[in-house]
Coordinates of C-alpha atoms in Angstrom, one line a residue:
X37 CA -0.2 -0.7 0.3
X38 CA 1.5 3.4 -0.6
X39 CA 1.6 5.6 2.4
X40 CA -0.9 8.4 0.7
X41 CA -2.6 5.1 1.5
X42 CA -1.8 4.9 4.4
X43 CA -2.6 7.4 5.9
X44 CA -6.1 7.6 5.0
X45 CA -6.3 4.8 6.8
X46 CA -4.3 5.9 10.4
X47 CA -7.4 8.6 9.9
X48 CA -10.5 6.3 9.6
X49 CA -12.5 4.2 12.8
X50 CA -14.8 0.7 11.5
X51 CA -17.5 0.5 13.0
X52 CA -19.4 -2.4 13.2
X53 CA -23.0 -2.8 15.0
X54 CA -23.8 -5.6 16.2
X55 CA -26.4 -8.2 18.6
X56 CA -23.5 -11.2 18.5
X57 CA -25.0 -13.1 14.9
X58 CA -23.0 -15.9 14.6
X59 CA -22.6 -14.1 11.8
X60 CA -19.9 -11.3 13.9
X61 CA -17.1 -13.7 15.0
X62 CA -17.0 -14.3 10.6
X63 CA -16.3 -10.6 9.5
X64 CA -13.3 -10.3 12.1
X65 CA -11.9 -13.6 11.0
X66 CA -11.7 -11.7 7.5
X67 CA -10.9 -8.0 9.0
X68 CA -8.1 -10.0 10.6
X69 CA -6.3 -12.0 7.8
X70 CA -7.1 -9.6 5.6
X71 CA -3.8 -8.3 4.3
X72 CA -2.6 -4.8 4.0
X73 CA -2.5 -1.4 6.6
X74 CA -5.6 -1.3 9.6
X75 CA -7.3 1.8 9.8
X76 CA -6.6 3.2 13.5
X77 CA -9.6 1.7 15.9
X78 CA -12.2 -1.0 15.1
X79 CA -15.1 0.3 17.2
X80 CA -17.8 -2.3 17.7
X81 CA -20.6 -1.3 19.2
X82 CA -22.8 -4.2 21.3
X83 CA -26.6 -4.1 20.8
X84 CA -27.5 -6.6 22.9
X85 CA -29.4 -5.3 25.8
X86 CA -27.0 -8.2 28.4
X87 CA -25.2 -11.2 28.4
X88 CA -21.7 -11.6 28.4
X89 CA -18.8 -9.9 26.7
X90 CA -18.5 -10.4 22.7
X91 CA -15.4 -11.7 21.9
X92 CA -13.4 -10.3 19.2
X93 CA -10.4 -10.5 20.6
X94 CA -8.1 -11.5 17.8
X95 CA -4.4 -11.4 16.3
X96 CA -4.1 -9.2 12.9
X97 CA -6.8 -6.9 13.6
X98 CA -6.5 -2.5 14.7
X99 CA -7.4 -1.8 18.4
X100 CA -10.1 -3.1 19.3
X101 CA -12.6 -1.2 22.0
X102 CA -16.2 -2.7 22.3
X103 CA -18.7 0.0 23.3
X104 CA -22.7 -0.9 24.5
X105 CA -26.1 0.6 24.0
X106 CA -28.0 -1.4 26.1
X107 CA -30.2 -2.4 23.4
X108 CA -30.5 0.6 21.4
X109 CA -30.7 -0.7 17.9
X110 CA -29.2 0.1 15.1
X111 CA -29.7 3.3 14.4
X112 CA -27.7 4.4 18.4
X113 CA -25.9 1.8 17.7
X114 CA -24.2 3.8 14.7
X115 CA -23.9 7.1 17.0
X116 CA -22.3 5.5 19.4
X117 CA -19.2 4.3 17.5
X118 CA -19.1 7.1 15.3
X119 CA -19.6 9.3 18.1
X120 CA -17.0 7.6 20.3
X121 CA -14.5 7.7 17.4
X122 CA -11.9 10.4 16.8
X123 CA -10.9 9.9 13.2
X124 CA -12.3 12.5 10.8
X125 CA -13.4 8.9 8.9
X126 CA -15.6 6.5 9.5
X127 CA -15.9 3.7 8.2
X128 CA -19.5 1.4 8.7
X129 CA -19.9 -2.5 8.7
X130 CA -22.3 -4.2 9.3
X131 CA -22.4 -7.7 11.4
X132 CA -22.9 -10.2 8.8
X133 CA -21.3 -9.7 5.5
X134 CA -17.3 -10.3 5.0
X135 CA -15.2 -7.8 2.6
X136 CA -13.1 -9.0 0.0
X137 CA -9.3 -9.3 1.2
X138 CA -8.0 -6.9 -0.2
X139 CA -10.6 -4.1 2.0
X140 CA -8.8 -2.1 3.7
X141 CA -6.2 -1.1 0.5
X142 CA -9.5 -0.4 -1.4
X143 CA -11.2 1.0 1.6
X144 CA -8.4 3.4 2.0
X145 CA -8.4 4.0 -2.7
X146 CA -11.5 5.4 -2.1
X147 CA -10.8 7.4 -0.2
X148 CA -8.0 9.6 -0.6
X149 CA -8.1 12.3 -2.9
X150 CA -11.3 13.2 -2.6
X151 CA -13.4 16.7 -2.5
X152 CA -14.5 18.4 0.2
X153 CA -17.4 18.5 -0.9
X154 CA -17.5 13.9 -0.9
X155 CA -19.2 13.3 2.5
X156 CA -19.1 9.6 1.8
X157 CA -18.0 6.6 0.2
X158 CA -20.9 3.6 -0.6
X159 CA -18.9 -0.5 -1.0
X160 CA -20.1 -2.7 -2.9
X161 CA -22.2 -5.7 -2.4
X162 CA -22.6 -9.3 -3.8
X163 CA -24.9 -11.5 -2.8
X164 CA -24.6 -14.7 -3.4
X165 CA -27.0 -16.9 -4.5
X166 CA -28.4 -21.2 -5.1
X167 CA -26.7 -21.9 -8.7
X168 CA -28.8 -25.9 -8.2
X169 CA -32.5 -23.4 -7.3
X170 CA -33.7 -21.4 -8.1
X171 CA -33.8 -18.4 -5.4
X172 CA -37.2 -18.4 -2.2
X173 CA -38.8 -14.6 -2.0
X174 CA -36.0 -14.0 1.2
X175 CA -32.8 -14.7 -1.3
X176 CA -34.7 -12.5 -3.7
X177 CA -35.1 -9.6 -1.4
X178 CA -32.0 -10.1 -0.1
X179 CA -30.4 -10.2 -2.9
X180 CA -31.6 -6.4 -4.5
X181 CA -29.0 -5.4 -1.9
X182 CA -26.8 -5.7 -4.2
X183 CA -27.9 -2.5 -6.2
X184 CA -30.2 -0.4 -3.0
X185 CA -28.0 2.9 -2.2
X186 CA -26.7 4.5 0.7
X187 CA -26.7 1.1 2.8
X188 CA -24.6 0.8 5.2
X189 CA -24.2 -2.6 5.3
X190 CA -20.4 -0.7 3.5
X191 CA -20.7 2.9 3.7
X192 CA -17.8 5.3 5.1
X193 CA -18.8 8.6 6.0
X194 CA -17.5 11.6 7.2
X195 CA -17.5 12.1 10.6
X196 CA -17.7 16.1 10.3
X197 CA -20.2 14.8 8.0
X198 CA -22.5 13.1 10.6
X199 CA -22.4 15.7 13.2
X200 CA -23.4 17.8 11.4
X201 CA -26.4 16.5 10.2
X202 CA -27.2 14.4 14.8
X203 CA -26.3 11.1 12.5
X204 CA -28.7 8.4 12.1
X205 CA -32.5 8.9 13.0
X206 CA -32.6 7.2 16.0
X207 CA -37.2 7.3 15.7
X208 CA -36.5 4.7 12.8
X209 CA -36.5 1.3 15.5
X210 CA -35.4 -1.2 13.0
X211 CA -32.1 -1.7 10.8
X212 CA -34.5 -0.2 7.1
X213 CA -34.9 2.6 6.2
X214 CA -32.8 5.1 9.2
X215 CA -29.7 5.2 6.9
X216 CA -30.8 6.4 3.7
X217 CA -32.2 8.6 5.4
X218 CA -29.4 9.9 7.3
X219 CA -28.3 10.4 2.7
X220 CA -30.8 12.3 2.2
X221 CA -30.6 14.7 5.2
X222 CA -26.5 14.9 4.1
X223 CA -26.9 15.5 0.4
X224 CA -30.1 17.9 1.3
X225 CA -26.4 19.7 3.4
X226 CA -24.5 19.7 0.0
X227 CA -22.6 17.0 0.9
X228 CA -22.7 14.4 -2.0
X229 CA -21.5 10.7 -2.1
X230 CA -20.0 8.2 -4.1
X231 CA -19.3 4.6 -4.8
X232 CA -16.0 3.1 -4.5
X233 CA -14.2 0.4 -6.2
X234 CA -14.1 -1.4 -1.8
X235 CA -16.6 -5.4 -2.5
X236 CA -17.2 -7.2 0.5
X237 CA -20.5 -10.3 0.3
X238 CA -23.8 -9.8 2.0
X239 CA -24.9 -14.2 2.3
X240 CA -27.9 -14.6 2.9
X241 CA -29.2 -15.1 7.1
X242 CA -30.8 -18.5 8.1
X243 CA -34.1 -17.3 8.3
X244 CA -37.9 -18.4 9.2
X245 CA -41.5 -19.0 6.9
X246 CA -42.7 -16.1 7.8
X247 CA -40.1 -13.4 7.7
X248 CA -42.2 -11.8 5.1
X249 CA -44.4 -11.1 8.0
X250 CA -42.8 -9.2 10.0
X251 CA -40.4 -7.3 7.6
X252 CA -44.2 -5.8 7.3
X253 CA -43.5 -3.3 10.4
X254 CA -41.1 -1.1 8.5
X255 CA -44.1 0.6 6.8
X256 CA -44.6 2.6 9.3
X257 CA -40.5 3.8 8.8
X258 CA -42.0 4.7 5.3
X259 CA -43.7 7.0 6.8
X260 CA -41.6 8.7 8.6
X261 CA -39.6 9.3 5.1
X262 CA -42.5 11.0 3.2
X263 CA -43.7 12.8 6.7
X264 CA -39.2 13.9 6.8
X265 CA -38.4 14.3 3.0
X266 CA -41.8 15.1 0.8
X267 CA -43.1 13.2 -1.3
X268 CA -40.8 11.8 -3.7
X269 CA -38.3 10.7 -1.0
X270 CA -38.8 7.2 -2.7
X271 CA -37.4 9.1 -6.6
X272 CA -34.8 10.8 -4.3
X273 CA -33.1 6.8 -2.3
X274 CA -33.8 5.2 -5.2
X275 CA -36.9 3.3 -3.3
X276 CA -39.1 0.6 -5.0
X277 CA -42.3 2.2 -4.6
X278 CA -44.1 -1.4 -3.7
X279 CA -47.6 -2.4 -3.5
X280 CA -48.6 -0.1 -0.6
X281 CA -52.1 0.7 -2.9
X282 CA -53.1 -3.2 -3.7
X283 CA -52.4 -4.8 -0.2
X284 CA -54.4 -1.8 0.5
X285 CA -57.3 -2.6 -1.5
X286 CA -56.9 -5.9 -1.1
X287 CA -57.9 -5.7 2.4
X288 CA -60.3 -3.0 1.9
X289 CA -62.4 -6.2 0.2
X290 CA -61.8 -8.8 2.2
X291 CA -62.8 -5.6 6.0
X292 CA -65.7 -5.3 2.6
X293 CA -66.7 -9.1 2.9
X294 CA -66.9 -9.8 6.7
X295 CA -68.8 -6.6 7.5
X296 CA -71.5 -6.8 4.5
X297 CA -72.1 -10.4 5.7
X298 CA -72.7 -9.2 9.0
X299 CA -74.9 -6.4 7.3
X300 CA -76.5 -10.3 6.2
X301 CA -76.0 -9.2 2.3
X302 CA -74.7 -12.3 1.0
X303 CA -74.7 -11.6 -3.0
X304 CA -71.9 -7.7 -2.5
X305 CA -70.4 -10.1 0.6
X306 CA -69.3 -12.3 -2.0
X307 CA -68.6 -9.9 -5.0
X308 CA -65.5 -8.5 -2.3
X309 CA -64.4 -11.8 -0.7
X310 CA -64.0 -12.4 -4.8
X311 CA -62.1 -9.3 -5.3
X312 CA -60.0 -10.3 -2.0
X313 CA -59.0 -13.6 -2.8
X314 CA -58.4 -12.6 -6.6
X315 CA -56.8 -9.5 -5.0
X316 CA -54.3 -11.8 -2.8
X317 CA -54.2 -14.9 -5.8
X318 CA -52.3 -12.3 -7.6
X319 CA -50.4 -11.4 -5.5
X320 CA -49.1 -15.4 -4.3
X321 CA -48.6 -15.7 -8.2
X322 CA -46.3 -13.5 -8.8
X323 CA -43.7 -14.2 -5.4
X324 CA -44.5 -18.3 -6.4
X325 CA -43.4 -18.0 -9.8
X326 CA -39.7 -16.2 -9.7
X327 CA -39.1 -18.8 -6.9
X328 CA -38.4 -22.3 -6.6
X329 CA -41.9 -24.0 -6.3
X330 CA -41.5 -26.4 -3.9
X331 CA -43.6 -27.5 -1.6
X332 CA -42.3 -25.7 1.8
X333 CA -42.0 -22.0 -0.6
X334 CA -45.4 -22.6 -2.1
X335 CA -47.5 -22.7 0.6
X336 CA -45.1 -20.3 2.6
X337 CA -46.1 -17.4 -0.3
X338 CA -49.9 -18.3 -0.1
X339 CA -49.8 -18.6 3.5
X340 CA -48.0 -15.4 3.2
X341 CA -49.5 -13.1 0.5
X342 CA -52.8 -14.0 2.2
X343 CA -52.0 -11.9 5.9
X344 CA -49.2 -9.0 4.0
X345 CA -51.5 -6.9 3.0
X346 CA -53.5 -6.2 6.0
X347 CA -50.6 -6.3 8.2
X348 CA -48.9 -3.6 6.0
X349 CA -51.7 -2.2 6.4
X350 CA -51.9 -1.9 9.6
X351 CA -47.9 -0.3 10.5
X352 CA -48.8 2.2 7.1
X353 CA -52.0 3.6 9.3
X354 CA -50.0 2.7 12.4
X355 CA -46.7 4.8 10.6
X356 CA -49.5 7.9 10.3
X357 CA -50.3 8.1 13.8
X358 CA -47.2 7.7 15.6
X359 CA -45.8 10.4 12.9
X360 CA -48.1 12.4 12.3
X361 CA -46.2 15.0 14.1
X362 CA -43.2 14.8 13.6
X363 CA -40.6 17.3 13.5
X364 CA -36.7 17.3 11.5
X365 CA -34.5 15.2 13.7
X366 CA -31.5 17.2 15.6
X367 CA -29.5 13.9 16.7
X368 CA -27.4 14.9 20.3
X369 CA -25.1 17.5 20.8
X370 CA -21.4 16.3 19.9
X371 CA -20.2 17.8 23.5
X372 CA -22.2 19.1 26.7
X373 CA -20.5 22.0 28.6
X374 CA -20.6 22.5 32.6
X375 CA -20.4 25.1 34.5
X376 CA -18.6 23.5 38.3
X377 CA -20.2 25.7 41.4
X378 CA -23.6 25.5 41.4
X379 CA -23.8 23.3 38.7
X380 CA -22.2 19.9 39.1
X381 CA -20.9 21.2 42.8
X382 CA -22.0 22.9 45.5
X383 CA -21.3 26.3 45.5
X384 CA -19.1 27.1 48.5
X385 CA -18.4 31.0 46.9
X386 CA -14.3 31.2 46.6
X387 CA -13.9 27.7 46.8
X388 CA -10.2 25.9 47.0
X389 CA -10.5 23.1 48.7
X390 CA -10.9 20.2 47.3
X391 CA -13.0 18.8 50.6
X392 CA -15.4 20.4 50.5
X393 CA -16.4 20.2 46.3
X394 CA -19.2 18.0 46.9
X395 CA -21.2 17.0 43.4
X396 CA -24.7 17.5 43.7
X397 CA -27.5 14.8 43.7
X398 CA -27.5 13.0 40.6
X399 CA -24.9 14.7 39.0
X400 CA -22.7 11.5 38.4
X401 CA -25.7 9.7 36.4
X402 CA -26.7 13.3 34.0
X403 CA -23.4 13.0 33.2
X404 CA -21.9 9.0 32.7
X405 CA -26.2 8.7 31.2
X406 CA -24.8 11.4 28.0
X407 CA -20.7 9.6 28.3
X408 CA -23.5 6.7 27.0
X409 CA -24.5 8.0 24.2
X410 CA -20.8 8.9 22.2
X411 CA -21.5 12.8 23.8
X412 CA -18.4 14.7 25.5
X413 CA -18.7 16.5 28.5
X414 CA -17.0 19.6 29.6
X415 CA -16.5 22.2 32.1
X416 CA -16.0 26.3 32.1
X417 CA -15.8 28.0 35.7
X418 CA -15.8 31.2 36.0
X419 CA -13.1 31.5 39.4
X420 CA -12.4 35.6 40.0
X421 CA -11.3 34.8 43.9
X422 CA -7.9 33.9 42.3
X423 CA -7.7 37.7 41.0
X424 CA -9.3 38.3 43.9
X425 CA -6.3 37.3 46.1
X426 CA -8.9 35.3 47.6
X427 CA -7.5 31.5 46.6
X428 CA -4.2 30.5 44.1
X429 CA -4.5 29.4 40.4
X430 CA -2.5 25.7 42.2
X431 CA -6.1 25.2 44.2
X432 CA -8.5 26.1 41.7
X433 CA -6.7 23.5 39.9
X434 CA -6.1 21.3 42.9
X435 CA -10.6 21.6 43.0
X436 CA -10.4 21.0 39.4
X437 CA -8.2 17.7 39.6
X438 CA -10.9 16.6 42.1
X439 CA -13.7 16.8 40.3
X440 CA -12.2 15.3 37.5
X441 CA -11.8 12.0 40.0
X442 CA -15.4 12.0 41.6
X443 CA -17.0 13.0 37.7
X444 CA -14.4 13.0 35.5
X445 CA -13.0 12.2 32.9
X446 CA -14.2 15.0 31.0
X447 CA -12.0 15.8 27.7
X448 CA -12.2 19.5 28.3
X449 CA -11.6 22.0 31.0
X450 CA -11.7 26.1 31.2
X451 CA -10.6 27.6 33.9
X452 CA -11.3 31.8 33.9
X453 CA -8.5 33.0 36.7
X454 CA -10.1 37.0 35.9
X455 CA -12.1 39.5 37.8
X456 CA -15.4 40.7 36.2
X457 CA -13.2 44.1 35.5
X458 CA -10.2 42.8 34.1
X459 CA -11.3 43.3 30.5
X460 CA -10.6 39.6 29.7
X461 CA -12.3 37.5 26.6
X462 CA -13.1 34.3 28.6
X463 CA -15.3 36.0 31.8
X464 CA -18.8 34.1 31.2
X465 CA -21.0 35.8 29.9
X466 CA -18.1 36.3 27.5
X467 CA -17.6 32.6 24.8
X468 CA -14.1 32.6 25.5
X469 CA -13.9 29.7 27.7
X470 CA -17.0 27.8 25.3
X471 CA -14.9 29.0 21.9
X472 CA -11.7 27.3 23.0
X473 CA -13.2 24.0 25.0
X474 CA -14.5 24.1 21.1
X475 CA -11.3 24.5 19.3
X476 CA -10.0 22.1 21.3
X477 CA -12.1 19.4 20.4
X478 CA -12.9 20.3 17.3
X479 CA -16.7 20.5 17.7
X480 CA -18.8 23.3 15.8
X481 CA -20.2 25.5 18.6
X482 CA -23.7 25.0 17.4
X483 CA -23.3 21.5 18.4
X484 CA -22.6 22.2 21.6
X485 CA -25.1 22.9 24.2
X486 CA -23.8 24.5 28.0
X487 CA -25.6 24.0 31.4
X488 CA -25.1 26.6 33.9
X489 CA -27.1 27.7 36.6
X490 CA -27.2 31.6 36.0
X491 CA -27.1 34.2 33.2
X492 CA -23.5 34.5 32.1
X493 CA -23.2 30.9 31.6
X494 CA -26.4 31.2 29.4
X495 CA -25.5 34.1 27.3
X496 CA -21.5 32.6 27.1
X497 CA -23.0 29.6 25.3
X498 CA -25.3 32.3 22.4
X499 CA -22.2 34.5 22.1
X500 CA -20.8 31.3 21.0
X501 CA -23.1 30.2 18.9
X502 CA -23.8 27.7 20.8
X503 CA -27.2 26.5 23.0
X504 CA -27.6 27.5 26.6
X505 CA -30.1 25.7 29.4
X506 CA -30.3 27.2 32.6
X507 CA -30.7 25.7 35.7
X508 CA -31.8 27.6 38.4
X509 CA -30.4 27.4 42.2
X510 CA -31.4 29.7 45.3
X511 CA -29.2 32.9 43.7
X512 CA -30.5 32.6 40.4
X513 CA -31.9 35.7 40.1
X514 CA -35.5 35.7 38.5
X515 CA -34.6 37.8 35.4
X516 CA -32.1 35.6 34.5
X517 CA -34.7 32.6 34.3
X518 CA -37.5 33.8 32.8
X519 CA -34.5 35.8 29.7
X520 CA -32.8 32.0 29.5
X521 CA -34.4 30.7 26.5
X522 CA -34.2 27.1 28.0
X523 CA -34.8 25.7 31.3
X524 CA -34.8 22.8 33.2
X525 CA -35.2 22.3 37.1
X526 CA -32.6 20.0 37.9
X527 CA -29.6 18.7 35.9
X528 CA -31.2 15.6 35.7
X529 CA -34.5 17.0 33.5
X530 CA -31.3 19.5 32.1
X531 CA -28.9 16.5 31.1
X532 CA -32.4 14.8 30.7
X533 CA -34.1 16.4 27.6
X534 CA -30.6 16.6 25.8
X535 CA -30.5 13.2 25.5
X536 CA -34.6 13.1 24.1
X537 CA -33.1 15.8 21.3
X538 CA -34.6 18.6 22.5
X539 CA -32.5 21.5 23.5

């Protein structure tokens, strides 16, 4: 591999979300055995609700880190993966694919020299189908991945592009449409998505005969896509139209047949029943003809073809109700900065004693909740006691060290030792500390939240281009609370709002 390619891989993290399927081991074995330079890190995101640690150790892998979501779903798992990474590029791989032997080398070539307006590069997918017979309905559906656009089975994004749009929309609860939604939002910012020359193999995952019923839940996700991206979203996402209008017609005919029979209108009931039967038979035939046509497949297609139309209609209607007031996805901020005294710890004016650093109720849980979702955390604190000669900078540093010991680690700690009359640019409500923290961590201030207990915290956030949340305490003036655009009664509530996307 060229030196330029090696540098590019050093700027890339591979993220693999997983629910612990056996296929994960196959993927890791392939990555361990492949020749060439390794990326900076491999982040395996364990999306199981619980269970023993995953067996991911293999000689030949890049440095591996395992993080856990507790079972938040594929969108949240991918978000946690890219948020904990620190490289400019994030390459997503699904846990049921097998990369070609030259995948590392091809990935480096695909990413090297891309123009700045290219936000992502998709790999190429092959789906092996049986040679000795025609593929089943499930196998044909999986084969569609080979021509799908912007699927994250193998897709590398610039980390900055992900941060700019808040990553994957976690309102998509399953591995369906969440990748298309992300691609559309990234392209809406002016970013281009391109296809690379690296290849993966996506085997057809073994499943049971009822899988086609379970995937009908995706009709609710289609409603969400329409709400978010308008009626032309399918054309933009290169998504097939599907049979939902026909499913609705067949379902309506079936319900009409039952209703008319109950109303003792036998002729009309028979007509509706015949329409239902004709629609169901046509649907089953369309699915049976291309397949192997053996007894098991024909039986499965016949049974599921009767159940799919009402299921698809039900999930569509459920989505229409669930997503009737949906708003654009904002995601989580990249950074949350806390004021120290009165916000994270009890306020002892001009405190220079580390023993008096006492976290407020819920502080540890709140900060840990942010870290668990991959949000970076820091502290911005005015310490004018240094300028006033009441405490020394060494005492301030000792108290900050104690804070870091109790609630850390914090990725940035900013302290202003100046007094109000010094005219510095760092003392809140000036934006200096917020801007410095963002610059130090390479975070956009617009993706930053500042939580504090007085108006100066909120004003510093606004001056820096960040979002401020005031958490009133007995020392907070009523005018400051009234002027704050966002407020929360406790630290726990403030962080809860942030994690819910209300910031």
